[in-house]
mmCIF file of C-alpha atoms in Angstrom:
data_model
loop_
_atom_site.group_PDB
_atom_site.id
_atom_site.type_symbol
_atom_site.label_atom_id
_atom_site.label_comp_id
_atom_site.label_asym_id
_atom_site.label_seq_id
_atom_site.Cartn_x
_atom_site.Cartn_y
_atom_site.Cartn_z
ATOM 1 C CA UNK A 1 0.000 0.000 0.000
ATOM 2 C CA UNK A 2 1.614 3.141 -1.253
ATOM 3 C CA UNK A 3 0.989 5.873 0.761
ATOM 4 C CA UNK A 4 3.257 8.786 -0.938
ATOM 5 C CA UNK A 5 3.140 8.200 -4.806
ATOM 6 C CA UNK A 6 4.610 10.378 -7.770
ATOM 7 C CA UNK A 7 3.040 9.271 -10.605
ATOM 8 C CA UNK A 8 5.480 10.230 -13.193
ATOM 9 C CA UNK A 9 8.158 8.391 -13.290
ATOM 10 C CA UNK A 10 10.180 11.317 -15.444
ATOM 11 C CA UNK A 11 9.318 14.802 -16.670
ATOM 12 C CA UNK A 12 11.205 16.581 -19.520
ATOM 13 C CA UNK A 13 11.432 20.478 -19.454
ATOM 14 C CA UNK A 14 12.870 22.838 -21.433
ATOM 15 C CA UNK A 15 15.690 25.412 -19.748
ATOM 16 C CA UNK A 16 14.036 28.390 -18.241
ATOM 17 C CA UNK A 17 10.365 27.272 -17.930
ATOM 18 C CA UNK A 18 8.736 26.148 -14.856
ATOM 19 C CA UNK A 19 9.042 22.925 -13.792
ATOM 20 C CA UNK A 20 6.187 20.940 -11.688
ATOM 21 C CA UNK A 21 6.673 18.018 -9.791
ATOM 22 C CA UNK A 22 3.251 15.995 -8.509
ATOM 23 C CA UNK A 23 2.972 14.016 -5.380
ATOM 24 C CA UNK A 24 -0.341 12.347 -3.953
ATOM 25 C CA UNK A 25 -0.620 10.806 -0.605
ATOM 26 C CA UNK A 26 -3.511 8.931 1.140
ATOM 27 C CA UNK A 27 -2.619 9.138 4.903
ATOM 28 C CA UNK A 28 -4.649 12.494 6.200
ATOM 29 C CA UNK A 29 -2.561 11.729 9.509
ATOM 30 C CA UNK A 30 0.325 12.897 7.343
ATOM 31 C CA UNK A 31 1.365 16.769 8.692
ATOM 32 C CA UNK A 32 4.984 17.438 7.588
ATOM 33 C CA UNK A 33 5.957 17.094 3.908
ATOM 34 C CA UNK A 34 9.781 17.010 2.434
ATOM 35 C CA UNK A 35 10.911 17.201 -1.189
ATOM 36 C CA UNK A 36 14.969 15.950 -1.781
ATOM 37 C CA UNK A 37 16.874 16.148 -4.929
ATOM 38 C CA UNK A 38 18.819 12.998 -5.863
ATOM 39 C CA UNK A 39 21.905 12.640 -8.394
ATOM 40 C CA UNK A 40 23.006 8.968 -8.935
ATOM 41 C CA UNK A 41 25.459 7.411 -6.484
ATOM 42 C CA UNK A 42 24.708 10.429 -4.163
ATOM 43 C CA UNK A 43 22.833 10.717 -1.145
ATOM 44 C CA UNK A 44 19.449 13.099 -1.276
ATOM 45 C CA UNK A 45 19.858 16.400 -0.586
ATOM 46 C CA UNK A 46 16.827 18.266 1.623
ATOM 47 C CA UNK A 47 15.398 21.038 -0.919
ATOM 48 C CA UNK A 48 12.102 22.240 0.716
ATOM 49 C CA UNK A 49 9.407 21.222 3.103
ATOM 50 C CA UNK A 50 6.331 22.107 4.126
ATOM 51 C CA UNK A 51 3.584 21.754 6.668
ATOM 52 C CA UNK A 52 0.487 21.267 6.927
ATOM 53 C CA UNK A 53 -0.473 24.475 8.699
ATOM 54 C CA UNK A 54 0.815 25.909 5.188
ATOM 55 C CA UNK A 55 -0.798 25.879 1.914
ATOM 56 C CA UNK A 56 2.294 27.052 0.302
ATOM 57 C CA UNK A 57 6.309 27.795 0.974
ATOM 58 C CA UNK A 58 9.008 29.584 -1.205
ATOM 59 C CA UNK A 59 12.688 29.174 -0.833
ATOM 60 C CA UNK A 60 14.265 30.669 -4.042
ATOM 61 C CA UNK A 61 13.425 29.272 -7.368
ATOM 62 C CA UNK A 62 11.764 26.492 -5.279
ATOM 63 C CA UNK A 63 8.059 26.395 -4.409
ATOM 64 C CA UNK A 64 6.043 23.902 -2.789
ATOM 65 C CA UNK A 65 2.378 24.095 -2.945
ATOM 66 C CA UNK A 66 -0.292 21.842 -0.406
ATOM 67 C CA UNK A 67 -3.787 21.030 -1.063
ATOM 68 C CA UNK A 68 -4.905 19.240 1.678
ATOM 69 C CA UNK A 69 -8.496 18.484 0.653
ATOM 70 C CA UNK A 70 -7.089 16.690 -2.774
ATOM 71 C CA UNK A 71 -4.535 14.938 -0.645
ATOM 72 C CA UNK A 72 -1.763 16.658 -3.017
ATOM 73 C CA UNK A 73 1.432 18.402 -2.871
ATOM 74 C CA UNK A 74 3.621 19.858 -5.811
ATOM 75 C CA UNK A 75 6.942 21.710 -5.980
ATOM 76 C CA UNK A 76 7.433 23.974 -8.673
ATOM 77 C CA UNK A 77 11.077 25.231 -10.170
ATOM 78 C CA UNK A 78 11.591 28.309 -11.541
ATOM 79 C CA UNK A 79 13.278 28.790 -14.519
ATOM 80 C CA UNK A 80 15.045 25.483 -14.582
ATOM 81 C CA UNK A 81 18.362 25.223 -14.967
ATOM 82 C CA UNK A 82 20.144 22.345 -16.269
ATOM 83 C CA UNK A 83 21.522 21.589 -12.967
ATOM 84 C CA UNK A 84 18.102 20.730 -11.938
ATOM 85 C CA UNK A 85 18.375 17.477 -13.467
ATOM 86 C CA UNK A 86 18.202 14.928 -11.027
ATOM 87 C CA UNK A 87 15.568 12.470 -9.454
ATOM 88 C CA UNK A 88 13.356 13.897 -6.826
ATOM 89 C CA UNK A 89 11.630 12.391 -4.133
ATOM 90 C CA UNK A 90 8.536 13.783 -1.872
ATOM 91 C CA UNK A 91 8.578 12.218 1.406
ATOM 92 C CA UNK A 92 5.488 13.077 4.518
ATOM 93 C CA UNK A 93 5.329 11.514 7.819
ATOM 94 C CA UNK A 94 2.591 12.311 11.039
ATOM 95 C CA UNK A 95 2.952 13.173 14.301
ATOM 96 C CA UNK A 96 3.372 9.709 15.754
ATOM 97 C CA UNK A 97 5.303 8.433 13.002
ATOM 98 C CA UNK A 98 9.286 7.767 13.362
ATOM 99 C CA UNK A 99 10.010 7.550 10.075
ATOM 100 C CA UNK A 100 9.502 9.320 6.290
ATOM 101 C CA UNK A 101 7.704 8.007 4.080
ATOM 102 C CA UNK A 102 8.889 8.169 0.814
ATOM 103 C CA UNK A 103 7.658 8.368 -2.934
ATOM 104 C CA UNK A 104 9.056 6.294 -6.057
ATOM 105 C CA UNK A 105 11.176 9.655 -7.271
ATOM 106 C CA UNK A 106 10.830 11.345 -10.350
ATOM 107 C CA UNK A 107 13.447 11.903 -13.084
ATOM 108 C CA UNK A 108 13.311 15.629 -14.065
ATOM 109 C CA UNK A 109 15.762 16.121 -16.937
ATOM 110 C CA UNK A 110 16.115 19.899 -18.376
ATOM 111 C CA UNK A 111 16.445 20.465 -22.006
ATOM 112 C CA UNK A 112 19.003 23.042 -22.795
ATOM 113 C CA UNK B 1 28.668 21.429 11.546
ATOM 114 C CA UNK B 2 30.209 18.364 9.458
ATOM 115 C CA UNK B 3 27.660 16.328 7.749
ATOM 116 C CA UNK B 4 26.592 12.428 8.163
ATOM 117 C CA UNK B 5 29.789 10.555 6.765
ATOM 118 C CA UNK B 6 29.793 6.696 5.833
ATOM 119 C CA UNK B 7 32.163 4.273 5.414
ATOM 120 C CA UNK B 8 33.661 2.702 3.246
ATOM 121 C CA UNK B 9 32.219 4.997 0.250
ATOM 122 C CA UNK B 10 32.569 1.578 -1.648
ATOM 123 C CA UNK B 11 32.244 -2.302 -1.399
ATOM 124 C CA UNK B 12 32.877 -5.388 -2.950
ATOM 125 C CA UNK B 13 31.690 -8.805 -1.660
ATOM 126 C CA UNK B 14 31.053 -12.181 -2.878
ATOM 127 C CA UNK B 15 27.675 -14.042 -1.882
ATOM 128 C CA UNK B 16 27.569 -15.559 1.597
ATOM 129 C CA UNK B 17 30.037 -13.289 3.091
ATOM 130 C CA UNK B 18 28.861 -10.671 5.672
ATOM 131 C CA UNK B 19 29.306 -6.767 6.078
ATOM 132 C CA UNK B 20 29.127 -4.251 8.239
ATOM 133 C CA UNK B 21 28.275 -0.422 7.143
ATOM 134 C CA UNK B 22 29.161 2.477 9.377
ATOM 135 C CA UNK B 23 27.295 5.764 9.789
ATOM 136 C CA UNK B 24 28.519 8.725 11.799
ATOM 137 C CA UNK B 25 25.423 11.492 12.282
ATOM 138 C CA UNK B 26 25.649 15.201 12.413
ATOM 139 C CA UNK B 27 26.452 15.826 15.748
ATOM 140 C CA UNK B 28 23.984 16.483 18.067
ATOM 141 C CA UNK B 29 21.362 14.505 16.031
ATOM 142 C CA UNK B 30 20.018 11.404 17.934
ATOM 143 C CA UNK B 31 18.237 9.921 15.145
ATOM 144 C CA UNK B 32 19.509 7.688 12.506
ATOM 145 C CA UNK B 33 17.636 6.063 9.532
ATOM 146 C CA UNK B 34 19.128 3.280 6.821
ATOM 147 C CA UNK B 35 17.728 3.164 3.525
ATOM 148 C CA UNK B 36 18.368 0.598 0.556
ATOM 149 C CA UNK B 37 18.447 2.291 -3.284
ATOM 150 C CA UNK B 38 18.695 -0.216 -6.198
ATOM 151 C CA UNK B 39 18.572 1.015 -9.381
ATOM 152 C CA UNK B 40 15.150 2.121 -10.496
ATOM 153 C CA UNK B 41 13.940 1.559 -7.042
ATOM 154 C CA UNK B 42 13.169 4.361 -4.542
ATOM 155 C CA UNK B 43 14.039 4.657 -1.395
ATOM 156 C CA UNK B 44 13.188 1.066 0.853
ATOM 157 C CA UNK B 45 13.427 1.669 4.462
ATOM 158 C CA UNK B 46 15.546 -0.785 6.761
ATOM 159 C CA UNK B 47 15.294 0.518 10.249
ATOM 160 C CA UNK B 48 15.660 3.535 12.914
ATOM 161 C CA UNK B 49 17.263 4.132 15.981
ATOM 162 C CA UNK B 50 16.765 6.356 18.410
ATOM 163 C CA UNK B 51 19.379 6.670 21.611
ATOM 164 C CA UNK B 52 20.635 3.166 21.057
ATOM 165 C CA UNK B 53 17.320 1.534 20.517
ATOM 166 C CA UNK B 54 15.418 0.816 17.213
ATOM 167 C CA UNK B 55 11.933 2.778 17.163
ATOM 168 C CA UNK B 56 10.943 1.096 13.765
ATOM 169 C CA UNK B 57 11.680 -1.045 11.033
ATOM 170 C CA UNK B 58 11.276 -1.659 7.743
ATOM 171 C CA UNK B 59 10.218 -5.294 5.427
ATOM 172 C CA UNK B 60 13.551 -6.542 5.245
ATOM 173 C CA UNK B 61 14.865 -10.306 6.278
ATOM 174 C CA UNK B 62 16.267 -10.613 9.833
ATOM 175 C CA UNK B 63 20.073 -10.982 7.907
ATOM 176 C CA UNK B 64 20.008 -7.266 7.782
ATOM 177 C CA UNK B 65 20.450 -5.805 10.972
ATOM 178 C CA UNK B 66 22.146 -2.757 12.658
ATOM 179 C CA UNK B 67 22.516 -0.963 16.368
ATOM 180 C CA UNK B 68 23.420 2.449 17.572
ATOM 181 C CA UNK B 69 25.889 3.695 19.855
ATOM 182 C CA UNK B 70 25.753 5.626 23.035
ATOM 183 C CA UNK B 71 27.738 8.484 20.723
ATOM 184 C CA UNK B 72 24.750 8.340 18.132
ATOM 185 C CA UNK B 73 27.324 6.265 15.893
ATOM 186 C CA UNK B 74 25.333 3.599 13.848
ATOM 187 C CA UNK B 75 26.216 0.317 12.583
ATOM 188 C CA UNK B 76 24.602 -1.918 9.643
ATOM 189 C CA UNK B 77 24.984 -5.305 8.770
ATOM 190 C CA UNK B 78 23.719 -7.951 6.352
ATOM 191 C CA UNK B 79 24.552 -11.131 6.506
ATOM 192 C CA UNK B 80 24.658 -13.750 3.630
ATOM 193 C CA UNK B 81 24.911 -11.826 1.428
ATOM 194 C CA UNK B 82 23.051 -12.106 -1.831
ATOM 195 C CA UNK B 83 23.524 -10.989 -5.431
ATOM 196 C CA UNK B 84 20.091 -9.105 -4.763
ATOM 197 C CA UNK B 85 21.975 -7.405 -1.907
ATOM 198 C CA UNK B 86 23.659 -4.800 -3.971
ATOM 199 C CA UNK B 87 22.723 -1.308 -3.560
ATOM 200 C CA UNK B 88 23.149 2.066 -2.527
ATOM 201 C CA UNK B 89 22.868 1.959 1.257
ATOM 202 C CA UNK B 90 22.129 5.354 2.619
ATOM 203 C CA UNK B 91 21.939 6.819 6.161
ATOM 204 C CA UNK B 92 20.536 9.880 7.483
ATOM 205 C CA UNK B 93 20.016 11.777 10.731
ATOM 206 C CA UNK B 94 17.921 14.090 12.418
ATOM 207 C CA UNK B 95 17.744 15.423 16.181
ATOM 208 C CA UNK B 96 14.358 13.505 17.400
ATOM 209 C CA UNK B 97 13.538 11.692 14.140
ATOM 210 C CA UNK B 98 9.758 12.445 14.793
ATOM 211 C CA UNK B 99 9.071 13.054 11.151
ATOM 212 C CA UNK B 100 11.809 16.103 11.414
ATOM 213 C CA UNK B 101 13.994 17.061 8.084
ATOM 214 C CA UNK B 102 16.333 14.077 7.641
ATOM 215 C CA UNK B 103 20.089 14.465 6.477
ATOM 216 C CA UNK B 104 21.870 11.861 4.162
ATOM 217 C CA UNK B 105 25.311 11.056 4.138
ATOM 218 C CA UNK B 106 26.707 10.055 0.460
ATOM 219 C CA UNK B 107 25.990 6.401 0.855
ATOM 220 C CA UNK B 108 27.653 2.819 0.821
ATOM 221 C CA UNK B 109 27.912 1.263 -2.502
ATOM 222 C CA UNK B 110 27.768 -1.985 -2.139
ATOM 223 C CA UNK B 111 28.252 -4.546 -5.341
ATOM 224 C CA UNK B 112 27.663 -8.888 -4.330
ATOM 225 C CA UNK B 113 29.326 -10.792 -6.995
#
């Protein structure tokens, strides 16, 4: 039972435009969400989290937007640069919960 | 503040042997999480510990296990070893672990032969 799922396994964007990364979850314990960055044979990097007090937090070029009531969270990157290209990951846990749990990662690669 | 460091960086074993991963947290952070990454896979959760006692755990066999330290230090090991076994092992920290922002060390590349 997935309880954190990205749906698209990759996204393709073109350098400069916005790029929008989907995540879904089904747990409505779920309070605190986390989006990492991932290059291959690296560790993830924290990028951006938000919770669920919050229907929206900017750090830089990086936005994260939550809709509660759908059960949905996206980050949004803007413009893209080509180091954006990496595999992210949105991750939520609740208040009673030890641990993260995490989606199956989407590959965003940026066109240049 | 240094960040979570893990040794060795790299690994080669043959199947049936055993190893033993090792995972130093920021300091000050009480929390540490393993992960397993295989290629095309996300993120599979092996276990936490909390002040030297594991608070949760993930759907892995009992030949993967690990333990903390009193200095937060964490250990993991998996014993015969399979050709399945090979992976990016990752470990993170946070203070309390209660859901809070995690931090991941480069990883442990592992490769069975």
């Amino acid at each position: 039972d997935q309880q954190v799922k990205q749906n698209s396994p990759s996204l393709s964007v073109q350098e400069g435009r916005i790029s929008i990364l989907n995540c879904d979850y089904t747990n409505s314990m779920f309070d605190y969400f986390l989006w990492y960055k991932k290059y291959p044979a690296e560790g993830p990097t924290f990028l951006i989290s938000i919770s669920s007090i919050k229907d929206k937090n900017e750090d830089g070029r990086f936005t994260v937007f939550l809709n509660k009531s759908a059960k949905h969270l996206s980050l949004h990157i803007v413009p893209s640069q080509p180091g954006d290209s990496a595999v992210y990951f949105c991750a939520a846990s609740g208040v009673s919960n030890y641990q993260l749990i995490w989606g199956a990662g989407t590959k965003l690669i940026i066109k240049p | 503040k240094a960040g979570v460091t893990q040794t060795p960086r790299y690994l080669i074993k043959t199947r049936g042997q055993q190893v033993t991963l090792s995972c130093s947290p920021i300091s000050g952070h009480r929390s540490v999480s393993w992960y397993q990454q295989t290629p095309g896979q996300g993120l599979q959760f092996l276990f936490e510990y909390f002040s030297e006692t594991q608070r949760n755990k993930g759907n892995f066999p009992g030949r993967f296990s690990g333990r903390q330290f009193s200095n937060s230090r964490s250990e993991m090991n998996v014993s015969t070893l399979e050709l399945g076994d090979s992976a990016l092992y990752l470990c993170a920290s946070s203070g309390q672990g209660s859901g809070e922002t995690q931090y991941f060390g480069p990883g442990t590349r592992l490769l069975v032969l």
